[in-house]
Amino acid sequence: MFAPVARRPLSRRTLSRRTLLRGAGVAMALPLLERFAPGALRASDGRGPGRMVCLCATLGLHQPLFTPEGTGRGYKMSPYLEPLARHRDDFTVFSGLSHPEVDGGHSSEASFLTAAPDPASSNFRNSISLDQYALDYLNPDTRFPHLTLGIAGPSLSWTRAGVQIPAQNSPSKLFEALFLDGSEEQKQARTAAITNGRSVLDVVAARAKRLHDRSPAGDRRTLDQYFTSVRELEQRMQASEAWVTKPKPRVDYKQPEDVKDRADFVAKQTLMYDMMRLALQTDSTRVITLMLSGNNLVPPLDGIDVDWHNLSHHGKDPEKIAQLRHIELEEMRLLAGFLDSLADTPELGGGVGGRLLDSTLVLFGSNLGDASMHDTRNMPMLLAGGSALGVKHAGHLAFDKEDHPPLCNLYVTMLQALGVETDRFATGTSTLTGLELG
């Protein structure tokens, strides 16, 4: 929604670079903005829409329990992969991969989908995230171009200008946005807000255009980025008006109540996974990111008496690792439940596969390879689904953690599976060796 904006003249002093980036942030700071756009997110052969879900567990996953023994399709399941046994042929697990020049411990979560270097530095500037890059090239004809979600805190998604898109952390509000139409008064208020926002943009754009004409080349490049952000928001606002009066889909699911216990990550993640499955099933969106944030609280699980963050810094203490295993196994069971729900949901009519999972790429991993040491190398990663998009899963692909292709090569593979014609993304320079598309 738009807050009232004071319409003061924009001088060279007031239209600073910081202001421009803040403007770009406004342009992308509406993750639940309804819109209609031509085209669709499609598989490379045009068979129908593909989908992408990106998940990051920010407190890591204990590598000895995650990484399987052996390589290729004949690997031995690790304890953390056992809950996913039903989907063994539907995913590839990776070891040894990381983002070059991304360090900084917990700060590295900002670079999980961007690979932007040095996230802990004082002058860090992020770049566009994988999900937003895909949307730059592909216009899904869905009510929501993307959903940017979190459990409690920030999101994984960043705009082209390096501005973080706010996360929706409330399953109840997400359900309302997806499936509740609202009263006529609410619809009129939404339309009025869109119209007012477009009027504000008209004034800002006109004044910025005048400044552009008398600015040096470097400033003009910055202003061009700003204009692009303004145009994108104008298009989304125009499209939003078309969706305001269109009925939302009906689902056999009661609007959930948000979980009040901040430590109960199982209940929180369960609700968010349910909302994500419903959003994909109703084709309300085709691109979702979810940050699975840990915290400094003690989860309400039997046998756990130390807070999660403390356990992640176990220092190889067997008692802490035992408790951490209990927590992280629950995370893996929740992921397995989400994959189960996609596998048990038929593809929409005219889609590319028999199951929703077949047309959906599900990326799961962590920004930390060894959370206990704040090490960002050898990130635990897996990619599930996407067989109808041409992904040929390969079991366990193991790379040398000191000499390996960048993780973004996997992201290039994902983009190509979705129909984006590119050989590069961030540090990625090709598709990932060993993971073929057919």
Coordinates of C-alpha atoms in Angstrom, one line a residue:
M1 CA 0.0 0.0 0.0
F2 CA 1.1 3.6 -0.5
A3 CA 1.6 5.9 2.4
P4 CA 0.9 9.6 1.8
V5 CA 3.9 11.3 0.0
A6 CA 4.8 15.0 0.4
R7 CA 5.1 16.5 -3.0
R8 CA 8.1 18.8 -2.6
P9 CA 10.4 19.8 -5.5
L10 CA 13.2 17.4 -6.2
S11 CA 16.5 19.4 -6.4
R12 CA 19.9 17.9 -7.1
R13 CA 20.4 17.9 -3.4
T14 CA 17.2 16.1 -2.5
L15 CA 17.3 13.6 -5.4
S16 CA 20.5 12.0 -4.2
R17 CA 21.8 8.6 -5.1
R18 CA 20.4 7.3 -1.8
T19 CA 17.0 8.8 -2.7
L20 CA 17.1 7.1 -6.0
L21 CA 17.8 3.7 -4.5
R22 CA 15.1 4.3 -1.9
G23 CA 12.8 5.1 -4.8
A24 CA 13.7 1.9 -6.4
G25 CA 13.0 0.1 -3.1
V26 CA 9.5 1.6 -3.1
A27 CA 9.1 0.3 -6.7
M28 CA 9.7 -3.2 -5.5
A29 CA 8.6 -3.1 -1.9
L30 CA 5.1 -4.5 -2.6
P31 CA 5.6 -8.3 -2.7
L32 CA 1.9 -8.9 -2.5
L33 CA 0.9 -6.3 -5.1
E34 CA -1.8 -7.7 -7.5
R35 CA -1.0 -7.4 -11.1
F36 CA -1.7 -8.7 -14.5
A37 CA 1.0 -9.0 -17.2
P38 CA 1.1 -10.6 -20.6
G39 CA 3.0 -13.8 -21.2
A40 CA 3.8 -16.7 -18.9
L41 CA 6.7 -18.3 -17.0
R42 CA 7.1 -21.2 -19.4
A43 CA 9.3 -24.3 -20.0
S44 CA 11.9 -23.8 -22.7
D45 CA 9.9 -25.9 -25.2
G46 CA 6.7 -23.8 -24.6
R47 CA 4.7 -26.7 -23.1
G48 CA 3.3 -24.7 -20.3
P49 CA 4.1 -22.8 -17.1
G50 CA 7.0 -23.7 -14.9
R51 CA 7.4 -22.6 -11.3
M52 CA 10.2 -21.9 -8.8
V53 CA 10.4 -22.0 -5.0
C54 CA 13.6 -21.0 -3.2
L55 CA 14.2 -21.9 0.4
C56 CA 17.1 -21.0 2.7
A57 CA 17.6 -22.4 6.2
T58 CA 19.7 -19.6 7.7
L59 CA 21.2 -21.4 10.7
G60 CA 22.8 -24.1 8.5
L61 CA 22.5 -27.9 8.4
H62 CA 25.0 -30.1 10.1
Q63 CA 27.0 -31.4 7.1
P64 CA 27.9 -34.9 8.4
L65 CA 24.2 -35.6 8.8
F66 CA 23.2 -33.9 5.5
T67 CA 25.8 -35.0 2.9
P68 CA 25.3 -38.5 1.7
E69 CA 27.9 -41.2 1.2
G70 CA 28.8 -42.0 -2.4
T71 CA 28.0 -40.1 -5.5
G72 CA 25.7 -40.4 -8.5
R73 CA 22.4 -42.1 -8.3
G74 CA 23.7 -44.9 -6.1
Y75 CA 24.6 -42.8 -3.1
K76 CA 23.6 -43.9 0.4
M77 CA 20.9 -41.7 2.0
S78 CA 22.1 -39.5 4.9
P79 CA 20.0 -39.1 8.1
Y80 CA 18.8 -35.7 6.9
L81 CA 17.8 -37.0 3.5
E82 CA 15.9 -40.1 4.8
P83 CA 12.7 -38.1 5.2
L84 CA 12.9 -37.4 1.5
A85 CA 13.3 -41.0 0.5
R86 CA 9.9 -41.1 -1.3
H87 CA 11.4 -38.4 -3.7
R88 CA 14.8 -39.9 -4.2
D89 CA 14.3 -39.8 -8.0
D90 CA 12.9 -36.3 -7.8
F91 CA 15.9 -34.4 -6.4
T92 CA 19.6 -33.9 -6.7
V93 CA 21.8 -33.2 -3.7
F94 CA 25.0 -31.1 -4.1
S95 CA 28.1 -30.9 -2.0
G96 CA 31.2 -28.7 -2.3
L97 CA 29.4 -25.7 -3.9
S98 CA 29.5 -22.1 -2.7
H99 CA 29.5 -18.5 -3.8
P100 CA 33.0 -17.1 -4.4
E101 CA 33.9 -14.1 -2.3
V102 CA 30.8 -14.5 -0.1
D103 CA 31.7 -14.7 3.5
G104 CA 30.6 -12.9 6.7
G105 CA 28.8 -15.6 8.6
H106 CA 25.2 -14.9 9.1
S107 CA 25.3 -11.8 6.8
S108 CA 25.8 -14.3 3.9
E109 CA 22.0 -15.0 3.9
A110 CA 21.7 -11.7 2.0
S111 CA 23.7 -13.2 -0.8
F112 CA 22.1 -16.6 -0.9
L113 CA 20.2 -15.9 -4.1
T114 CA 22.4 -13.1 -5.4
A115 CA 26.1 -14.2 -4.9
A116 CA 27.0 -10.5 -4.1
P117 CA 30.4 -10.4 -2.5
D118 CA 31.4 -9.3 1.0
P119 CA 27.9 -9.1 2.6
A120 CA 29.4 -8.2 6.0
S121 CA 31.4 -5.2 4.7
S122 CA 30.2 -1.7 5.6
N123 CA 29.9 -0.7 1.9
F124 CA 28.1 -3.9 0.8
R125 CA 25.7 -3.4 -2.0
N126 CA 23.5 -6.3 -3.0
S127 CA 22.4 -7.3 -6.5
I128 CA 19.4 -8.8 -8.1
S129 CA 18.2 -12.2 -6.6
L130 CA 17.5 -15.3 -8.7
D131 CA 13.8 -15.0 -8.4
Q132 CA 13.7 -11.3 -9.5
Y133 CA 16.1 -12.0 -12.4
A134 CA 13.7 -14.6 -13.7
L135 CA 10.8 -12.2 -13.5
D136 CA 12.8 -9.6 -15.4
Y137 CA 12.7 -11.9 -18.4
L138 CA 9.4 -13.8 -17.9
N139 CA 6.1 -12.2 -17.1
P140 CA 3.8 -14.8 -15.4
D141 CA 0.1 -14.1 -16.0
T142 CA -0.8 -14.6 -12.4
R143 CA -2.4 -12.4 -9.8
F144 CA 0.9 -12.1 -7.9
P145 CA 4.1 -12.1 -10.0
H146 CA 6.0 -13.5 -7.0
L147 CA 5.5 -14.1 -3.2
T148 CA 8.3 -13.0 -0.9
L149 CA 7.9 -14.8 2.4
G150 CA 9.6 -15.3 5.7
I151 CA 9.1 -17.1 9.0
A152 CA 10.1 -14.2 11.2
G153 CA 12.3 -11.5 9.6
P154 CA 13.6 -10.4 6.3
S155 CA 13.4 -12.0 2.8
L156 CA 15.7 -13.7 0.3
S157 CA 14.6 -11.4 -2.6
W158 CA 16.4 -8.3 -3.8
T159 CA 15.7 -5.9 -6.6
R160 CA 18.0 -5.0 -9.5
A161 CA 19.0 -1.9 -7.5
G162 CA 20.0 -4.1 -4.5
V163 CA 17.1 -3.2 -2.3
Q164 CA 15.6 -6.0 -0.2
I165 CA 11.9 -6.7 -0.8
P166 CA 10.0 -7.0 2.5
A167 CA 8.8 -10.4 3.5
Q168 CA 5.3 -11.4 4.4
N169 CA 5.6 -13.3 7.7
S170 CA 1.9 -13.8 8.4
P171 CA 0.2 -16.9 7.0
S172 CA -3.2 -15.3 7.9
K173 CA -2.5 -12.1 5.9
L174 CA -1.1 -14.2 3.1
F175 CA -4.2 -16.3 3.0
E176 CA -6.3 -13.1 3.0
A177 CA -4.3 -11.6 0.1
L178 CA -4.6 -14.9 -1.9
F179 CA -8.1 -16.0 -1.3
L180 CA -10.4 -13.4 0.3
D181 CA -12.1 -10.9 -2.0
G182 CA -12.9 -8.2 0.5
S183 CA -15.9 -5.9 0.5
E184 CA -16.8 -3.4 -2.3
E185 CA -15.6 -0.6 -0.1
Q186 CA -12.2 -2.4 0.3
K187 CA -12.0 -2.8 -3.5
Q188 CA -12.8 0.8 -4.1
A189 CA -10.1 1.9 -1.5
R190 CA -7.6 -0.4 -3.2
T191 CA -8.4 1.1 -6.6
A192 CA -8.1 4.6 -5.2
A193 CA -4.8 3.9 -3.6
I194 CA -3.5 2.6 -6.9
T195 CA -4.7 5.7 -8.7
N196 CA -3.2 8.0 -6.1
G197 CA 0.1 6.1 -6.3
R198 CA 0.2 6.5 -10.1
S199 CA -0.4 10.2 -9.7
V200 CA 2.5 10.5 -7.3
L201 CA 4.8 8.6 -9.7
D202 CA 3.8 10.9 -12.6
V203 CA 5.0 14.0 -10.6
V204 CA 8.2 12.3 -9.4
A205 CA 9.0 11.0 -12.9
A206 CA 8.5 14.4 -14.5
R207 CA 10.7 16.2 -12.1
A208 CA 13.4 13.5 -12.3
K209 CA 13.3 13.7 -16.1
R210 CA 14.1 17.4 -15.9
L211 CA 17.0 16.7 -13.6
H212 CA 18.2 13.9 -16.0
D213 CA 18.5 16.4 -18.9
R214 CA 21.0 18.6 -17.0
S215 CA 23.0 15.9 -15.1
P216 CA 26.5 14.5 -15.9
A217 CA 26.8 11.1 -17.5
G218 CA 27.3 9.2 -14.3
D219 CA 24.2 10.7 -12.7
R220 CA 22.2 10.0 -15.8
R221 CA 23.0 6.3 -15.5
T222 CA 21.7 6.3 -12.0
L223 CA 18.6 8.2 -13.0
D224 CA 18.0 5.7 -15.8
Q225 CA 17.9 2.9 -13.2
Y226 CA 15.4 4.9 -11.3
F227 CA 13.2 5.5 -14.4
T228 CA 13.3 1.7 -15.0
S229 CA 12.0 1.1 -11.5
V230 CA 9.3 3.8 -11.9
R231 CA 8.1 2.2 -15.2
E232 CA 8.0 -1.2 -13.6
L233 CA 5.8 0.0 -10.8
E234 CA 3.6 2.0 -13.2
Q235 CA 3.0 -1.3 -15.1
R236 CA 2.2 -3.2 -12.0
M237 CA -0.2 -0.5 -10.8
Q238 CA -2.0 -0.5 -14.1
A239 CA -2.2 -4.3 -14.1
S240 CA -3.3 -4.3 -10.4
E241 CA -6.5 -2.4 -11.4
A242 CA -7.5 -5.3 -13.7
W243 CA -7.2 -7.8 -10.8
V244 CA -9.1 -5.8 -8.2
T245 CA -12.5 -6.8 -9.6
K246 CA -11.6 -10.4 -10.5
P247 CA -12.8 -13.0 -8.1
K248 CA -10.1 -14.8 -6.1
P249 CA -9.9 -18.6 -6.2
R250 CA -11.8 -20.6 -3.6
V251 CA -9.9 -23.2 -1.6
D252 CA -11.0 -25.9 0.9
Y253 CA -8.9 -24.4 3.7
K254 CA -9.9 -22.2 6.6
Q255 CA -8.0 -18.9 7.1
P256 CA -5.3 -19.8 9.6
E257 CA -4.4 -18.0 12.8
D258 CA -0.8 -16.9 13.1
V259 CA 1.3 -18.9 15.5
K260 CA 1.9 -16.8 18.6
D261 CA 4.8 -18.8 20.0
R262 CA 7.8 -17.3 18.3
A263 CA 9.9 -20.4 19.1
D264 CA 7.4 -22.9 17.4
F265 CA 9.1 -23.1 14.0
V266 CA 7.4 -26.3 13.2
A267 CA 3.9 -24.8 13.4
K268 CA 5.1 -21.6 11.6
Q269 CA 6.7 -23.5 8.7
T270 CA 3.8 -25.9 8.4
L271 CA 1.4 -23.1 7.8
M272 CA 3.6 -21.3 5.4
Y273 CA 4.2 -24.4 3.4
D274 CA 0.4 -25.0 3.2
M275 CA 0.0 -21.4 1.9
M276 CA 2.7 -21.9 -0.7
R277 CA 1.1 -25.1 -2.0
L278 CA -2.3 -23.5 -2.2
A279 CA -0.8 -20.5 -4.1
L280 CA 0.9 -22.7 -6.6
Q281 CA -2.1 -25.1 -6.9
T282 CA -4.4 -22.2 -7.8
D283 CA -1.8 -20.6 -10.1
S284 CA -2.0 -17.4 -8.0
T285 CA 1.8 -17.2 -8.4
R286 CA 4.6 -19.2 -9.9
V287 CA 7.6 -17.8 -8.1
I288 CA 8.1 -18.0 -4.3
T289 CA 11.0 -17.3 -1.9
L290 CA 10.9 -18.3 1.8
M291 CA 13.6 -17.5 4.3
L292 CA 13.5 -20.2 7.0
S293 CA 15.0 -18.0 9.8
G294 CA 16.3 -19.6 13.0
N295 CA 16.3 -17.7 16.2
N296 CA 17.7 -17.5 19.8
L297 CA 14.8 -19.3 21.3
V298 CA 14.3 -22.9 22.5
P299 CA 12.0 -24.7 20.2
P300 CA 9.1 -26.6 21.9
L301 CA 10.4 -30.0 21.0
D302 CA 11.0 -32.9 23.4
G303 CA 14.5 -33.1 24.6
I304 CA 15.5 -29.5 23.6
D305 CA 16.7 -27.2 26.4
V306 CA 19.2 -25.0 24.5
D307 CA 18.3 -22.2 22.1
W308 CA 18.6 -23.0 18.3
H309 CA 21.3 -20.4 17.5
N310 CA 23.5 -21.7 20.4
L311 CA 23.1 -25.2 19.2
S312 CA 24.2 -24.3 15.7
H313 CA 27.5 -23.1 17.3
H314 CA 27.9 -26.5 18.8
G315 CA 31.8 -26.6 18.7
K316 CA 31.5 -30.4 18.1
D317 CA 29.9 -30.9 21.5
P318 CA 28.0 -34.2 21.1
E319 CA 25.2 -33.2 23.4
K320 CA 24.5 -30.0 21.4
I321 CA 24.8 -31.9 18.1
A322 CA 22.2 -34.4 19.3
Q323 CA 19.7 -31.6 20.1
L324 CA 20.6 -29.8 16.8
R325 CA 19.9 -33.1 14.9
H326 CA 16.5 -33.2 16.4
I327 CA 15.7 -29.7 15.3
E328 CA 17.2 -30.0 11.8
L329 CA 15.4 -33.4 11.2
E330 CA 12.2 -31.6 11.9
E331 CA 13.1 -29.0 9.2
M332 CA 13.8 -31.8 6.7
R333 CA 10.5 -33.5 7.6
L334 CA 8.7 -30.3 6.9
L335 CA 10.4 -30.0 3.5
A336 CA 9.5 -33.6 2.8
G337 CA 5.9 -32.7 3.6
F338 CA 5.9 -29.8 1.2
L339 CA 7.3 -32.0 -1.6
D340 CA 4.7 -34.7 -0.7
S341 CA 2.0 -32.1 -1.1
L342 CA 3.3 -31.0 -4.5
A343 CA 3.7 -34.6 -5.6
D344 CA 0.1 -35.4 -4.5
T345 CA -1.4 -32.3 -6.3
P346 CA -2.3 -32.9 -9.9
E347 CA -1.0 -30.4 -12.4
L348 CA -3.4 -27.7 -13.5
G349 CA -5.2 -28.4 -16.8
G350 CA -3.0 -27.8 -19.8
G351 CA 0.1 -27.9 -17.6
V352 CA 3.4 -29.5 -18.4
G353 CA 3.4 -32.5 -16.0
G354 CA 1.2 -35.0 -14.2
R355 CA 2.1 -33.6 -10.8
L356 CA 2.6 -30.1 -9.5
L357 CA 6.1 -31.1 -8.4
D358 CA 7.0 -32.0 -12.0
S359 CA 6.6 -28.4 -13.1
T360 CA 8.1 -26.8 -10.0
L361 CA 11.8 -26.3 -9.2
V362 CA 12.3 -26.4 -5.4
L363 CA 15.7 -25.1 -4.3
F364 CA 16.5 -25.8 -0.7
G365 CA 19.8 -25.1 1.2
S366 CA 21.6 -22.8 3.5
N367 CA 24.0 -19.9 3.2
L368 CA 26.2 -21.6 5.8
G369 CA 28.3 -24.6 5.1
D370 CA 29.5 -24.9 8.7
A371 CA 27.3 -22.8 11.0
S372 CA 29.4 -23.6 14.0
M373 CA 32.4 -21.8 12.3
H374 CA 30.4 -19.3 10.3
D375 CA 31.9 -20.9 7.3
T376 CA 30.2 -20.2 4.0
R377 CA 32.0 -22.8 1.9
N378 CA 30.5 -26.2 1.0
M379 CA 26.9 -25.0 1.3
P380 CA 24.3 -27.8 1.8
M381 CA 22.1 -27.7 -1.3
L382 CA 19.4 -29.7 -3.1
L383 CA 17.2 -29.1 -6.1
A384 CA 13.9 -31.0 -6.3
G385 CA 11.2 -31.3 -8.9
G386 CA 11.2 -30.0 -12.5
S387 CA 11.2 -33.2 -14.4
A388 CA 8.6 -31.8 -16.8
L389 CA 10.8 -28.8 -17.3
G390 CA 13.6 -31.1 -18.5
V391 CA 15.6 -31.5 -15.3
K392 CA 17.4 -34.9 -15.3
H393 CA 18.2 -35.5 -11.6
A394 CA 21.6 -37.1 -10.9
G395 CA 21.5 -38.3 -7.3
H396 CA 24.5 -36.8 -5.5
L397 CA 26.8 -34.4 -7.3
A398 CA 30.0 -33.9 -5.3
F399 CA 32.4 -31.1 -6.0
D400 CA 35.8 -30.2 -4.5
K401 CA 35.0 -27.5 -2.0
E402 CA 38.2 -25.7 -2.7
D403 CA 38.1 -26.0 -6.5
H404 CA 34.5 -26.1 -7.8
P405 CA 32.2 -24.2 -10.1
P406 CA 30.2 -21.4 -8.6
L407 CA 26.8 -22.2 -7.0
C408 CA 25.3 -19.8 -9.5
N409 CA 26.0 -22.3 -12.3
L410 CA 23.2 -24.2 -10.7
Y411 CA 21.1 -21.1 -10.8
V412 CA 21.8 -20.7 -14.5
T413 CA 20.6 -24.3 -15.0
M414 CA 17.4 -23.4 -13.2
L415 CA 16.8 -20.3 -15.3
Q416 CA 17.3 -22.2 -18.5
A417 CA 14.8 -24.9 -17.3
L418 CA 12.3 -22.1 -16.8
G419 CA 12.9 -20.8 -20.3
V420 CA 15.3 -17.9 -19.6
E421 CA 17.8 -17.8 -22.4
T422 CA 21.0 -17.0 -20.6
D423 CA 24.4 -18.6 -19.9
R424 CA 25.1 -16.2 -17.0
F425 CA 23.8 -15.1 -13.7
A426 CA 25.9 -13.3 -11.1
T427 CA 29.0 -15.4 -10.8
G428 CA 27.6 -18.2 -12.9
T429 CA 29.1 -18.6 -16.4
S430 CA 27.3 -21.8 -17.6
T431 CA 25.0 -24.5 -16.5
L432 CA 26.2 -26.8 -13.8
T433 CA 28.3 -29.8 -14.8
G434 CA 26.5 -33.0 -14.2
L435 CA 22.9 -31.7 -14.0
E436 CA 21.5 -32.0 -17.5
L437 CA 18.4 -30.5 -19.1
G438 CA 16.5 -32.6 -21.7

